[in-house]
Structure formats: structure tokens, C-alpha cells
Amino acid sequence: MRVTVLDDYQGIVAKLDAARMLDGIGAELNVLTTHIDDEAALIDALRGTHCLVLIRERSSITAAVIAALPELKLIVQTGRLSGCIDLEACKAHGVVVRDGTGNPIAPAELTWALVLAASRRVVPYAVRLDAGVWQRSEDRIENEQLGRSLHGRTLGVWAHGKIGSRVAAFGKAFGMKVVVHGREGSRASAEQAGHTFMADRRAFFACADVLSLHLRLNDDTRHIVTLEDLMAMPRGSLLVNTSRAELIAPGVLLAALATGRPAQAALDVFEDEPSGASLYAGHPQVLATPHLGFVERDTYESYFGEAFAHVRRFIQG
């Protein structure tokens, strides 16, 4: 049976220890390393596929794709199901769908890496050092500015769940005052951890020197962050989003950055990835990374260990 993995940008899946789970069961592993935007081209690339493995929500599997692939019998989503598979079409065509579990550790670590890198201006300093320029972060000296340490500043965490709670703990370890906003579940867990819970949303934005979003994306949270929210942030503040780009209303982050509130944004997620990242890549106030939250060896071994276990059970009946 042909097992196809989509969007393996680093070409790493076949090298994972987890890939050995497909040995000896008649599985032909077919790994595609380039994202395919065009639906017709995607259908052509998937012809002959019996088992399809998705890396998170990098590709959408629509009803048209499912209908055009009569040999497709199993779709496995690494991580939790996230709306990128047409489940009704799968049911109608007898395609089994399976998913896995999430890993909060890697995205929490990546979030904190962005907080540190943006606050201390690590990337622009490193880029200019590569060009032979010592201790400068800007091309023009009149634009030069120093980074900021985190100790004594206020970290705002919206949603104190599995990832947000880890980010809050990092902030506390760095000597930051941690303020949490969210629903009652966030209140209970935040107060248990010794953090301040702030129910007033505008006051939450206004107090945060660094504000990190960790909400789930659903109908209630889509575009929940408004221009007014962002412009309430202090001058010199940093907004971090490693959760979902669609939490922020369209266009408002760029508009807010233009006013200096917040002064910076650190982003790992974008609408319409990967093309949507072009709006932010190279922006002088934005540190942008290409959705790396889960992209590290241990998470991949875990994700594909679960995914290929589903494939193995399916093939073996």
C-alpha cells in the first residue's frame, strides 16, 4: 500500500526512527517535500495513495480531493484534528480518519525563544555581525535602539492552558510579573500557580509589556483581538502569537504596529501559510518564523510514531 506524507519541508520523515514502523508490512512510503497549493495538482500528486498522513494543517483535504481519490482509505492527521479535513466527505466515501495527540512543550519553548530574541534584538544584531558590523542592529545609526531585559516587566498570557501555563512559568522564572486573562478555567489554574488573573480585557492589554496569545481557534475566538486591544498596549511592548493567526482581526496588527502600539510583534503563525507570511517577513518591527512551534525532532518522533501506528494497524487489518 502506498503511504503518502504531505508537506515534509525538511525531508526528515523517512529518516525518523518512527518510519521503521512501516517496515515489513508492504507499505511504500512516498514523501512530498514541497507544498502543493493547486487542488488539481494535489489530486494528481496523490493518485494511487491508500493512506495519507498530514503534518498538522499544512494542507487542506477537501471534498473534491477525497472524491477524486477512490483508492484513498485512511487519512491520519498528526496532532489533533483541526478542521483541514472534510470529515463529512470522508464519511460519505468510506475514508477512515485518525488523529494523534498534541505536544505543548515544543511550542512553549519556541514562544519563549521568540520573547527573548525579540526583546534583546538578537536577530538584527546577528545579521549585522554576519555582515561584519559590530554591535549594531540597524543600518542607520539614527534608527539604532537597545534591547530590553525581561526581569521586572509584565508578561500577559491569554489562556492558561497546556502551552500558556508553561509560558507563564517561564516568565515567572525570569522574574516577570505574570498576568493571565481568559475564561474561568484559566482563572483557576492561574491563581493556583500564583499568577494574577485579570478579567478586564482592555486593562490586560494595557498592562502587558509582553503579551502572548494561547487561545484555541474556534468560532468564538476567530478575530477576537481587535485594533483597539492592540493599541491599548504600552509603548515599547511586544505581542507574541504562536497559536493561530486568525485570532487577530485581518489587517489590524500591521495598523497597530504603525502606531507603535505594540512596538514589536513576534509571529510563528500566519493566515494562508506559507504565502501569508510575506506580509510580515522583513518588516522592521516583526520577528517572523515559519511556523516552527512543533518542528523539532522529539515532537516529530511522537507525531509520526502515533501516525504510523495508525497506518500499521490499518494495513494489518
PDB file of C-alpha atoms in Angstrom:
ATOM      1  CA  MET A   1       0.000   0.000   0.000  1.00  0.00           C
ATOM      2  CA  ARG A   2       1.198   3.490  -0.796  1.00  0.00           C
ATOM      3  CA  VAL A   3       1.548   5.752   2.240  1.00  0.00           C
ATOM      4  CA  THR A   4       1.936   9.418   1.287  1.00  0.00           C
ATOM      5  CA  VAL A   5       3.157  12.141   3.630  1.00  0.00           C
ATOM      6  CA  LEU A   6       2.465  15.724   2.552  1.00  0.00           C
ATOM      7  CA  ASP A   7       4.498  18.868   3.218  1.00  0.00           C
ATOM      8  CA  ASP A   8       7.636  17.390   4.772  1.00  0.00           C
ATOM      9  CA  TYR A   9       9.545  20.632   4.213  1.00  0.00           C
ATOM     10  CA  GLN A  10      12.789  19.386   5.763  1.00  0.00           C
ATOM     11  CA  GLY A  11      12.668  15.961   4.082  1.00  0.00           C
ATOM     12  CA  ILE A  12      13.065  14.372   7.505  1.00  0.00           C
ATOM     13  CA  VAL A  13      10.153  11.934   7.886  1.00  0.00           C
ATOM     14  CA  ALA A  14      11.785   8.943   6.176  1.00  0.00           C
ATOM     15  CA  LYS A  15      14.834   9.404   8.438  1.00  0.00           C
ATOM     16  CA  LEU A  16      12.838   9.238  11.676  1.00  0.00           C
ATOM     17  CA  ASP A  17      13.016   6.185  13.916  1.00  0.00           C
ATOM     18  CA  ALA A  18       9.210   6.157  13.713  1.00  0.00           C
ATOM     19  CA  ALA A  19       9.384   5.409   9.985  1.00  0.00           C
ATOM     20  CA  ARG A  20      10.705   1.929  10.806  1.00  0.00           C
ATOM     21  CA  MET A  21       7.164   1.081  11.944  1.00  0.00           C
ATOM     22  CA  LEU A  22       6.278   0.739   8.261  1.00  0.00           C
ATOM     23  CA  ASP A  23       8.971  -1.872   7.606  1.00  0.00           C
ATOM     24  CA  GLY A  24       7.830  -5.369   6.726  1.00  0.00           C
ATOM     25  CA  ILE A  25       4.131  -4.630   6.219  1.00  0.00           C
ATOM     26  CA  GLY A  26       4.081  -3.943   2.488  1.00  0.00           C
ATOM     27  CA  ALA A  27       3.980  -0.164   2.870  1.00  0.00           C
ATOM     28  CA  GLU A  28       5.505   2.064   0.190  1.00  0.00           C
ATOM     29  CA  LEU A  29       6.421   5.392   1.806  1.00  0.00           C
ATOM     30  CA  ASN A  30       6.014   8.359  -0.538  1.00  0.00           C
ATOM     31  CA  VAL A  31       7.122  11.678   0.974  1.00  0.00           C
ATOM     32  CA  LEU A  32       6.351  15.005  -0.722  1.00  0.00           C
ATOM     33  CA  THR A  33       8.566  17.861   0.434  1.00  0.00           C
ATOM     34  CA  THR A  34       7.003  20.759  -1.488  1.00  0.00           C
ATOM     35  CA  HIS A  35       3.652  22.286  -0.566  1.00  0.00           C
ATOM     36  CA  ILE A  36       1.037  21.990  -3.326  1.00  0.00           C
ATOM     37  CA  ASP A  37      -1.458  24.866  -3.352  1.00  0.00           C
ATOM     38  CA  ASP A  38      -3.352  23.943  -6.510  1.00  0.00           C
ATOM     39  CA  GLU A  39      -6.134  21.433  -5.856  1.00  0.00           C
ATOM     40  CA  ALA A  40      -5.859  19.709  -9.249  1.00  0.00           C
ATOM     41  CA  ALA A  41      -2.107  19.339  -8.815  1.00  0.00           C
ATOM     42  CA  LEU A  42      -2.631  17.944  -5.322  1.00  0.00           C
ATOM     43  CA  ILE A  43      -5.069  15.342  -6.657  1.00  0.00           C
ATOM     44  CA  ASP A  44      -2.561  14.295  -9.316  1.00  0.00           C
ATOM     45  CA  ALA A  45       0.197  14.003  -6.712  1.00  0.00           C
ATOM     46  CA  LEU A  46      -1.981  11.794  -4.509  1.00  0.00           C
ATOM     47  CA  ARG A  47      -3.219   9.349  -7.155  1.00  0.00           C
ATOM     48  CA  GLY A  48      -2.543   5.798  -6.053  1.00  0.00           C
ATOM     49  CA  THR A  49      -2.351   6.771  -2.375  1.00  0.00           C
ATOM     50  CA  HIS A  50      -4.079   4.406   0.048  1.00  0.00           C
ATOM     51  CA  CYS A  51      -3.014   6.036   3.329  1.00  0.00           C
ATOM     52  CA  LEU A  52      -2.432   9.790   3.621  1.00  0.00           C
ATOM     53  CA  VAL A  53      -0.539  11.375   6.514  1.00  0.00           C
ATOM     54  CA  LEU A  54      -0.843  15.120   7.092  1.00  0.00           C
ATOM     55  CA  ILE A  55       1.640  17.233   9.007  1.00  0.00           C
ATOM     56  CA  ARG A  56      -0.753  19.267  11.101  1.00  0.00           C
ATOM     57  CA  GLU A  57      -2.849  21.673   8.996  1.00  0.00           C
ATOM     58  CA  ARG A  58      -0.295  22.401   6.275  1.00  0.00           C
ATOM     59  CA  SER A  59      -2.653  21.083   3.574  1.00  0.00           C
ATOM     60  CA  SER A  60      -6.449  21.027   3.333  1.00  0.00           C
ATOM     61  CA  ILE A  61      -8.130  17.849   2.156  1.00  0.00           C
ATOM     62  CA  THR A  62     -11.404  18.969   0.611  1.00  0.00           C
ATOM     63  CA  ALA A  63     -14.436  17.040  -0.576  1.00  0.00           C
ATOM     64  CA  ALA A  64     -13.215  17.404  -4.170  1.00  0.00           C
ATOM     65  CA  VAL A  65      -9.847  15.866  -3.306  1.00  0.00           C
ATOM     66  CA  ILE A  66     -11.459  12.964  -1.479  1.00  0.00           C
ATOM     67  CA  ALA A  67     -13.947  12.279  -4.284  1.00  0.00           C
ATOM     68  CA  ALA A  68     -11.137  12.208  -6.859  1.00  0.00           C
ATOM     69  CA  LEU A  69      -9.102   9.581  -4.992  1.00  0.00           C
ATOM     70  CA  PRO A  70     -11.071   6.300  -4.944  1.00  0.00           C
ATOM     71  CA  GLU A  71      -8.078   4.327  -3.630  1.00  0.00           C
ATOM     72  CA  LEU A  72      -7.710   6.546  -0.559  1.00  0.00           C
ATOM     73  CA  LYS A  73      -8.856   4.632   2.522  1.00  0.00           C
ATOM     74  CA  LEU A  74      -7.161   6.288   5.502  1.00  0.00           C
ATOM     75  CA  ILE A  75      -6.202   9.861   6.440  1.00  0.00           C
ATOM     76  CA  VAL A  76      -4.095  10.456   9.534  1.00  0.00           C
ATOM     77  CA  GLN A  77      -3.594  13.944  10.946  1.00  0.00           C
ATOM     78  CA  THR A  78      -0.519  14.413  13.117  1.00  0.00           C
ATOM     79  CA  GLY A  79      -1.591  16.220  16.271  1.00  0.00           C
ATOM     80  CA  ARG A  80      -5.261  16.931  16.872  1.00  0.00           C
ATOM     81  CA  LEU A  81      -7.868  17.315  14.130  1.00  0.00           C
ATOM     82  CA  SER A  82      -8.023  20.992  13.237  1.00  0.00           C
ATOM     83  CA  GLY A  83     -10.623  21.440  10.501  1.00  0.00           C
ATOM     84  CA  CYS A  84      -8.381  20.874   7.491  1.00  0.00           C
ATOM     85  CA  ILE A  85     -10.080  17.583   6.544  1.00  0.00           C
ATOM     86  CA  ASP A  86     -13.648  17.428   5.194  1.00  0.00           C
ATOM     87  CA  LEU A  87     -14.946  14.808   7.616  1.00  0.00           C
ATOM     88  CA  GLU A  88     -18.382  14.551   6.003  1.00  0.00           C
ATOM     89  CA  ALA A  89     -16.808  13.759   2.633  1.00  0.00           C
ATOM     90  CA  CYS A  90     -14.598  11.155   4.287  1.00  0.00           C
ATOM     91  CA  LYS A  91     -17.647   9.523   5.829  1.00  0.00           C
ATOM     92  CA  ALA A  92     -19.503   9.563   2.512  1.00  0.00           C
ATOM     93  CA  HIS A  93     -16.597   7.897   0.676  1.00  0.00           C
ATOM     94  CA  GLY A  94     -15.686   5.418   3.394  1.00  0.00           C
ATOM     95  CA  VAL A  95     -12.362   7.048   4.274  1.00  0.00           C
ATOM     96  CA  VAL A  96     -11.233   6.395   7.842  1.00  0.00           C
ATOM     97  CA  VAL A  97      -9.819   9.416   9.706  1.00  0.00           C
ATOM     98  CA  ARG A  98      -7.464   9.236  12.666  1.00  0.00           C
ATOM     99  CA  ASP A  99      -5.524  11.833  14.619  1.00  0.00           C
ATOM    100  CA  GLY A 100      -2.984  11.966  17.434  1.00  0.00           C
ATOM    101  CA  THR A 101      -2.120  13.988  20.499  1.00  0.00           C
ATOM    102  CA  GLY A 102      -0.575  17.400  20.885  1.00  0.00           C
ATOM    103  CA  ASN A 103       2.751  18.344  22.469  1.00  0.00           C
ATOM    104  CA  PRO A 104       2.741  21.569  24.499  1.00  0.00           C
ATOM    105  CA  ILE A 105       6.453  21.561  25.298  1.00  0.00           C
ATOM    106  CA  ALA A 106       7.908  22.462  21.899  1.00  0.00           C
ATOM    107  CA  PRO A 107       5.554  25.394  21.136  1.00  0.00           C
ATOM    108  CA  ALA A 108       6.012  26.801  24.645  1.00  0.00           C
ATOM    109  CA  GLU A 109       9.792  26.700  24.216  1.00  0.00           C
ATOM    110  CA  LEU A 110       9.554  28.330  20.791  1.00  0.00           C
ATOM    111  CA  THR A 111       7.325  31.047  22.249  1.00  0.00           C
ATOM    112  CA  TRP A 112       9.919  31.861  24.860  1.00  0.00           C
ATOM    113  CA  ALA A 113      12.709  31.813  22.302  1.00  0.00           C
ATOM    114  CA  LEU A 114      10.791  34.471  20.364  1.00  0.00           C
ATOM    115  CA  VAL A 115      10.220  36.534  23.512  1.00  0.00           C
ATOM    116  CA  LEU A 116      13.940  36.530  24.295  1.00  0.00           C
ATOM    117  CA  ALA A 117      15.082  37.075  20.714  1.00  0.00           C
ATOM    118  CA  ALA A 118      12.695  39.975  20.100  1.00  0.00           C
ATOM    119  CA  SER A 119      13.279  41.626  23.470  1.00  0.00           C
ATOM    120  CA  ARG A 120      17.080  41.557  23.117  1.00  0.00           C
ATOM    121  CA  ARG A 121      17.070  42.208  19.342  1.00  0.00           C
ATOM    122  CA  VAL A 122      19.132  39.066  18.811  1.00  0.00           C
ATOM    123  CA  VAL A 123      18.318  38.557  15.118  1.00  0.00           C
ATOM    124  CA  PRO A 124      19.175  42.046  13.770  1.00  0.00           C
ATOM    125  CA  TYR A 125      22.403  42.084  15.789  1.00  0.00           C
ATOM    126  CA  ALA A 126      23.341  38.626  14.456  1.00  0.00           C
ATOM    127  CA  VAL A 127      22.508  39.573  10.859  1.00  0.00           C
ATOM    128  CA  ARG A 128      24.746  42.623  11.019  1.00  0.00           C
ATOM    129  CA  LEU A 129      27.548  40.684  12.674  1.00  0.00           C
ATOM    130  CA  ASP A 130      27.398  38.253   9.727  1.00  0.00           C
ATOM    131  CA  ALA A 131      27.957  41.318   7.535  1.00  0.00           C
ATOM    132  CA  GLY A 132      30.985  42.328   9.594  1.00  0.00           C
ATOM    133  CA  VAL A 133      29.287  45.072  11.638  1.00  0.00           C
ATOM    134  CA  TRP A 134      29.939  45.002  15.383  1.00  0.00           C
ATOM    135  CA  GLN A 135      27.188  45.782  17.945  1.00  0.00           C
ATOM    136  CA  ARG A 136      24.742  47.390  15.584  1.00  0.00           C
ATOM    137  CA  SER A 137      21.163  46.268  14.973  1.00  0.00           C
ATOM    138  CA  GLU A 138      20.206  48.900  12.371  1.00  0.00           C
ATOM    139  CA  ASP A 139      21.763  50.073   9.113  1.00  0.00           C
ATOM    140  CA  ARG A 140      21.374  53.738  10.070  1.00  0.00           C
ATOM    141  CA  ILE A 141      22.711  54.790  13.467  1.00  0.00           C
ATOM    142  CA  GLU A 142      19.850  57.249  13.983  1.00  0.00           C
ATOM    143  CA  ASN A 143      17.481  54.238  13.976  1.00  0.00           C
ATOM    144  CA  GLU A 144      19.553  52.283  16.500  1.00  0.00           C
ATOM    145  CA  GLN A 145      17.895  51.127  19.703  1.00  0.00           C
ATOM    146  CA  LEU A 146      18.815  48.860  22.586  1.00  0.00           C
ATOM    147  CA  GLY A 147      17.072  45.653  23.552  1.00  0.00           C
ATOM    148  CA  ARG A 148      15.306  45.211  26.880  1.00  0.00           C
ATOM    149  CA  SER A 149      15.704  42.662  29.654  1.00  0.00           C
ATOM    150  CA  LEU A 150      12.621  40.840  30.928  1.00  0.00           C
ATOM    151  CA  HIS A 151      13.176  40.929  34.688  1.00  0.00           C
ATOM    152  CA  GLY A 152      10.670  43.188  36.436  1.00  0.00           C
ATOM    153  CA  ARG A 153       8.456  43.626  33.397  1.00  0.00           C
ATOM    154  CA  THR A 154       4.880  42.328  32.983  1.00  0.00           C
ATOM    155  CA  LEU A 155       4.021  39.246  30.935  1.00  0.00           C
ATOM    156  CA  GLY A 156       0.415  38.889  29.795  1.00  0.00           C
ATOM    157  CA  VAL A 157      -0.760  35.388  28.902  1.00  0.00           C
ATOM    158  CA  TRP A 158      -4.159  34.991  27.252  1.00  0.00           C
ATOM    159  CA  ALA A 159      -5.351  31.450  28.086  1.00  0.00           C
ATOM    160  CA  HIS A 160      -3.578  29.492  30.814  1.00  0.00           C
ATOM    161  CA  GLY A 161      -3.818  26.057  29.192  1.00  0.00           C
ATOM    162  CA  LYS A 162      -1.149  23.468  28.468  1.00  0.00           C
ATOM    163  CA  ILE A 163       1.022  25.864  26.453  1.00  0.00           C
ATOM    164  CA  GLY A 164       0.089  29.149  28.109  1.00  0.00           C
ATOM    165  CA  SER A 165       0.791  27.779  31.585  1.00  0.00           C
ATOM    166  CA  ARG A 166       4.310  26.797  30.534  1.00  0.00           C
ATOM    167  CA  VAL A 167       4.947  30.221  29.034  1.00  0.00           C
ATOM    168  CA  ALA A 168       3.681  31.821  32.244  1.00  0.00           C
ATOM    169  CA  ALA A 169       6.076  29.635  34.252  1.00  0.00           C
ATOM    170  CA  PHE A 170       8.967  30.724  32.027  1.00  0.00           C
ATOM    171  CA  GLY A 171       8.042  34.350  32.650  1.00  0.00           C
ATOM    172  CA  LYS A 172       7.938  33.820  36.405  1.00  0.00           C
ATOM    173  CA  ALA A 173      11.347  32.113  36.290  1.00  0.00           C
ATOM    174  CA  PHE A 174      12.731  35.182  34.502  1.00  0.00           C
ATOM    175  CA  GLY A 175      11.464  37.482  37.233  1.00  0.00           C
ATOM    176  CA  MET A 176       8.460  38.832  35.357  1.00  0.00           C
ATOM    177  CA  LYS A 177       5.093  39.684  36.861  1.00  0.00           C
ATOM    178  CA  VAL A 178       2.642  37.305  35.177  1.00  0.00           C
ATOM    179  CA  VAL A 179      -0.916  38.424  34.438  1.00  0.00           C
ATOM    180  CA  VAL A 180      -3.403  35.971  32.915  1.00  0.00           C
ATOM    181  CA  HIS A 181      -6.613  36.664  31.009  1.00  0.00           C
ATOM    182  CA  GLY A 182      -9.167  34.124  29.797  1.00  0.00           C
ATOM    183  CA  ARG A 183     -12.109  32.025  30.865  1.00  0.00           C
ATOM    184  CA  GLU A 184     -12.828  30.602  34.316  1.00  0.00           C
ATOM    185  CA  GLY A 185     -10.586  27.598  33.685  1.00  0.00           C
ATOM    186  CA  SER A 186      -7.689  29.968  33.120  1.00  0.00           C
ATOM    187  CA  ARG A 187      -8.583  31.890  36.272  1.00  0.00           C
ATOM    188  CA  ALA A 188      -8.498  28.771  38.438  1.00  0.00           C
ATOM    189  CA  SER A 189      -5.240  27.381  37.077  1.00  0.00           C
ATOM    190  CA  ALA A 190      -3.528  30.789  37.007  1.00  0.00           C
ATOM    191  CA  GLU A 191      -4.404  31.580  40.601  1.00  0.00           C
ATOM    192  CA  GLN A 192      -3.307  28.101  41.657  1.00  0.00           C
ATOM    193  CA  ALA A 193       0.066  28.799  40.025  1.00  0.00           C
ATOM    194  CA  GLY A 194       0.367  32.091  41.891  1.00  0.00           C
ATOM    195  CA  HIS A 195      -0.283  34.397  38.935  1.00  0.00           C
ATOM    196  CA  THR A 196      -2.598  37.403  38.823  1.00  0.00           C
ATOM    197  CA  PHE A 197      -5.826  36.893  36.880  1.00  0.00           C
ATOM    198  CA  MET A 198      -7.255  39.961  35.146  1.00  0.00           C
ATOM    199  CA  ALA A 199     -10.833  39.714  33.894  1.00  0.00           C
ATOM    200  CA  ASP A 200     -10.870  43.158  32.263  1.00  0.00           C
ATOM    201  CA  ARG A 201      -9.606  42.631  28.729  1.00  0.00           C
ATOM    202  CA  ARG A 202      -8.617  46.212  27.971  1.00  0.00           C
ATOM    203  CA  ALA A 203      -6.754  46.508  31.276  1.00  0.00           C
ATOM    204  CA  PHE A 204      -4.990  43.234  30.463  1.00  0.00           C
ATOM    205  CA  PHE A 205      -3.673  44.602  27.170  1.00  0.00           C
ATOM    206  CA  ALA A 206      -2.772  47.925  28.785  1.00  0.00           C
ATOM    207  CA  CYS A 207      -0.578  46.367  31.486  1.00  0.00           C
ATOM    208  CA  ALA A 208       1.400  43.872  29.381  1.00  0.00           C
ATOM    209  CA  ASP A 209       4.952  44.693  28.314  1.00  0.00           C
ATOM    210  CA  VAL A 210       4.962  41.289  26.612  1.00  0.00           C
ATOM    211  CA  LEU A 211       1.638  39.694  25.629  1.00  0.00           C
ATOM    212  CA  SER A 212       1.403  36.117  24.365  1.00  0.00           C
ATOM    213  CA  LEU A 213      -1.713  34.586  22.781  1.00  0.00           C
ATOM    214  CA  HIS A 214      -2.538  30.944  23.532  1.00  0.00           C
ATOM    215  CA  LEU A 215      -6.226  30.583  22.713  1.00  0.00           C
ATOM    216  CA  ARG A 216      -7.711  27.767  20.677  1.00  0.00           C
ATOM    217  CA  LEU A 217      -9.134  28.892  17.350  1.00  0.00           C
ATOM    218  CA  ASN A 218     -12.897  28.433  17.075  1.00  0.00           C
ATOM    219  CA  ASP A 219     -15.928  30.480  16.071  1.00  0.00           C
ATOM    220  CA  ASP A 220     -15.799  32.401  19.359  1.00  0.00           C
ATOM    221  CA  THR A 221     -12.105  33.300  19.166  1.00  0.00           C
ATOM    222  CA  ARG A 222     -11.675  33.958  15.442  1.00  0.00           C
ATOM    223  CA  HIS A 223     -10.633  37.642  15.028  1.00  0.00           C
ATOM    224  CA  ILE A 224     -11.106  38.190  18.765  1.00  0.00           C
ATOM    225  CA  VAL A 225      -8.080  40.518  19.014  1.00  0.00           C
ATOM    226  CA  THR A 226      -9.043  43.965  17.731  1.00  0.00           C
ATOM    227  CA  LEU A 227      -7.182  47.128  16.786  1.00  0.00           C
ATOM    228  CA  GLU A 228      -8.420  48.741  19.992  1.00  0.00           C
ATOM    229  CA  ASP A 229      -6.940  45.875  22.027  1.00  0.00           C
ATOM    230  CA  LEU A 230      -3.523  46.215  20.422  1.00  0.00           C
ATOM    231  CA  MET A 231      -3.433  49.994  20.632  1.00  0.00           C
ATOM    232  CA  ALA A 232      -4.082  49.741  24.373  1.00  0.00           C
ATOM    233  CA  MET A 233      -0.674  48.077  24.801  1.00  0.00           C
ATOM    234  CA  PRO A 234       2.149  50.189  26.271  1.00  0.00           C
ATOM    235  CA  ARG A 235       4.753  51.841  24.077  1.00  0.00           C
ATOM    236  CA  GLY A 236       7.764  49.550  23.755  1.00  0.00           C
ATOM    237  CA  SER A 237       5.595  46.445  24.164  1.00  0.00           C
ATOM    238  CA  LEU A 238       5.804  43.118  22.338  1.00  0.00           C
ATOM    239  CA  LEU A 239       2.952  40.953  21.020  1.00  0.00           C
ATOM    240  CA  VAL A 240       3.720  37.247  20.532  1.00  0.00           C
ATOM    241  CA  ASN A 241       1.499  34.874  18.564  1.00  0.00           C
ATOM    242  CA  THR A 242       2.489  31.228  18.212  1.00  0.00           C
ATOM    243  CA  SER A 243      -1.109  29.987  18.392  1.00  0.00           C
ATOM    244  CA  ARG A 244      -3.230  30.891  15.345  1.00  0.00           C
ATOM    245  CA  ALA A 245      -3.006  33.915  13.070  1.00  0.00           C
ATOM    246  CA  GLU A 246      -6.788  34.089  12.763  1.00  0.00           C
ATOM    247  CA  LEU A 247      -7.108  35.101  16.417  1.00  0.00           C
ATOM    248  CA  ILE A 248      -6.208  38.620  15.268  1.00  0.00           C
ATOM    249  CA  ALA A 249      -8.644  40.536  13.065  1.00  0.00           C
ATOM    250  CA  PRO A 250      -7.377  40.970   9.482  1.00  0.00           C
ATOM    251  CA  GLY A 251      -5.030  43.897   8.935  1.00  0.00           C
ATOM    252  CA  VAL A 252      -5.116  45.215  12.474  1.00  0.00           C
ATOM    253  CA  LEU A 253      -1.657  44.073  13.574  1.00  0.00           C
ATOM    254  CA  LEU A 254       0.107  45.977  10.807  1.00  0.00           C
ATOM    255  CA  ALA A 255      -2.071  49.009  11.520  1.00  0.00           C
ATOM    256  CA  ALA A 256      -1.262  48.853  15.228  1.00  0.00           C
ATOM    257  CA  LEU A 257       2.468  48.414  14.619  1.00  0.00           C
ATOM    258  CA  ALA A 258       2.407  51.571  12.507  1.00  0.00           C
ATOM    259  CA  THR A 259       1.297  53.495  15.612  1.00  0.00           C
ATOM    260  CA  GLY A 260       3.979  51.936  17.808  1.00  0.00           C
ATOM    261  CA  ARG A 261       1.488  50.056  19.965  1.00  0.00           C
ATOM    262  CA  PRO A 262       2.772  47.400  20.183  1.00  0.00           C
ATOM    263  CA  ALA A 263       6.307  48.325  19.213  1.00  0.00           C
ATOM    264  CA  GLN A 264       7.116  44.809  18.036  1.00  0.00           C
ATOM    265  CA  ALA A 265       5.460  41.532  17.126  1.00  0.00           C
ATOM    266  CA  ALA A 266       6.949  38.040  17.162  1.00  0.00           C
ATOM    267  CA  LEU A 267       4.956  35.668  14.963  1.00  0.00           C
ATOM    268  CA  ASP A 268       5.160  31.955  14.187  1.00  0.00           C
ATOM    269  CA  VAL A 269       1.725  31.668  12.545  1.00  0.00           C
ATOM    270  CA  PHE A 270       0.163  33.341   9.508  1.00  0.00           C
ATOM    271  CA  GLU A 271      -3.061  33.244   7.540  1.00  0.00           C
ATOM    272  CA  ASP A 272      -2.794  31.269   4.280  1.00  0.00           C
ATOM    273  CA  GLU A 273       0.550  29.659   5.081  1.00  0.00           C
ATOM    274  CA  PRO A 274       3.087  29.780   3.649  1.00  0.00           C
ATOM    275  CA  SER A 275       2.218  32.662   1.290  1.00  0.00           C
ATOM    276  CA  GLY A 276       0.669  34.823   4.023  1.00  0.00           C
ATOM    277  CA  ALA A 277       3.996  35.160   5.800  1.00  0.00           C
ATOM    278  CA  SER A 278       5.182  37.554   3.084  1.00  0.00           C
ATOM    279  CA  LEU A 279       3.174  40.377   4.694  1.00  0.00           C
ATOM    280  CA  TYR A 280       5.421  40.210   7.757  1.00  0.00           C
ATOM    281  CA  ALA A 281       8.765  38.793   6.608  1.00  0.00           C
ATOM    282  CA  GLY A 282      11.283  41.616   6.509  1.00  0.00           C
ATOM    283  CA  HIS A 283       9.045  44.050   8.412  1.00  0.00           C
ATOM    284  CA  PRO A 284      11.346  46.087  10.690  1.00  0.00           C
ATOM    285  CA  GLN A 285       9.062  45.633  13.706  1.00  0.00           C
ATOM    286  CA  VAL A 286       8.367  41.918  13.238  1.00  0.00           C
ATOM    287  CA  LEU A 287      10.339  38.813  14.123  1.00  0.00           C
ATOM    288  CA  ALA A 288       8.775  36.128  11.925  1.00  0.00           C
ATOM    289  CA  THR A 289       9.483  32.386  11.962  1.00  0.00           C
ATOM    290  CA  PRO A 290       7.969  29.813   9.545  1.00  0.00           C
ATOM    291  CA  HIS A 291       5.555  28.000  11.908  1.00  0.00           C
ATOM    292  CA  LEU A 292       8.245  26.160  13.858  1.00  0.00           C
ATOM    293  CA  GLY A 293       6.262  25.648  17.063  1.00  0.00           C
ATOM    294  CA  PHE A 294       6.096  21.873  16.683  1.00  0.00           C
ATOM    295  CA  VAL A 295       9.019  21.464  14.297  1.00  0.00           C
ATOM    296  CA  GLU A 296      11.681  19.659  16.315  1.00  0.00           C
ATOM    297  CA  ARG A 297      12.927  16.072  16.493  1.00  0.00           C
ATOM    298  CA  ASP A 298      11.155  14.792  19.612  1.00  0.00           C
ATOM    299  CA  THR A 299       7.769  16.119  18.517  1.00  0.00           C
ATOM    300  CA  TYR A 300       8.167  14.631  15.051  1.00  0.00           C
ATOM    301  CA  GLU A 301       9.075  11.236  16.509  1.00  0.00           C
ATOM    302  CA  SER A 302       5.991  11.418  18.724  1.00  0.00           C
ATOM    303  CA  TYR A 303       3.670  12.631  15.958  1.00  0.00           C
ATOM    304  CA  PHE A 304       4.819  10.073  13.410  1.00  0.00           C
ATOM    305  CA  GLY A 305       5.041   7.286  15.960  1.00  0.00           C
ATOM    306  CA  GLU A 306       1.310   7.766  16.504  1.00  0.00           C
ATOM    307  CA  ALA A 307       0.560   8.321  12.814  1.00  0.00           C
ATOM    308  CA  PHE A 308       2.454   5.296  11.533  1.00  0.00           C
ATOM    309  CA  ALA A 309       0.960   3.144  14.300  1.00  0.00           C
ATOM    310  CA  HIS A 310      -2.464   4.029  12.862  1.00  0.00           C
ATOM    311  CA  VAL A 311      -1.201   3.167   9.359  1.00  0.00           C
ATOM    312  CA  ARG A 312       0.314  -0.114  10.526  1.00  0.00           C
ATOM    313  CA  ARG A 313      -2.899  -1.208  12.261  1.00  0.00           C
ATOM    314  CA  PHE A 314      -4.919  -0.256   9.192  1.00  0.00           C
ATOM    315  CA  ILE A 315      -2.715  -2.203   6.780  1.00  0.00           C
ATOM    316  CA  GLN A 316      -2.558  -5.241   9.025  1.00  0.00           C
ATOM    317  CA  GLY A 317      -6.319  -5.194   9.475  1.00  0.00           C
TER     318      GLY A 317
END
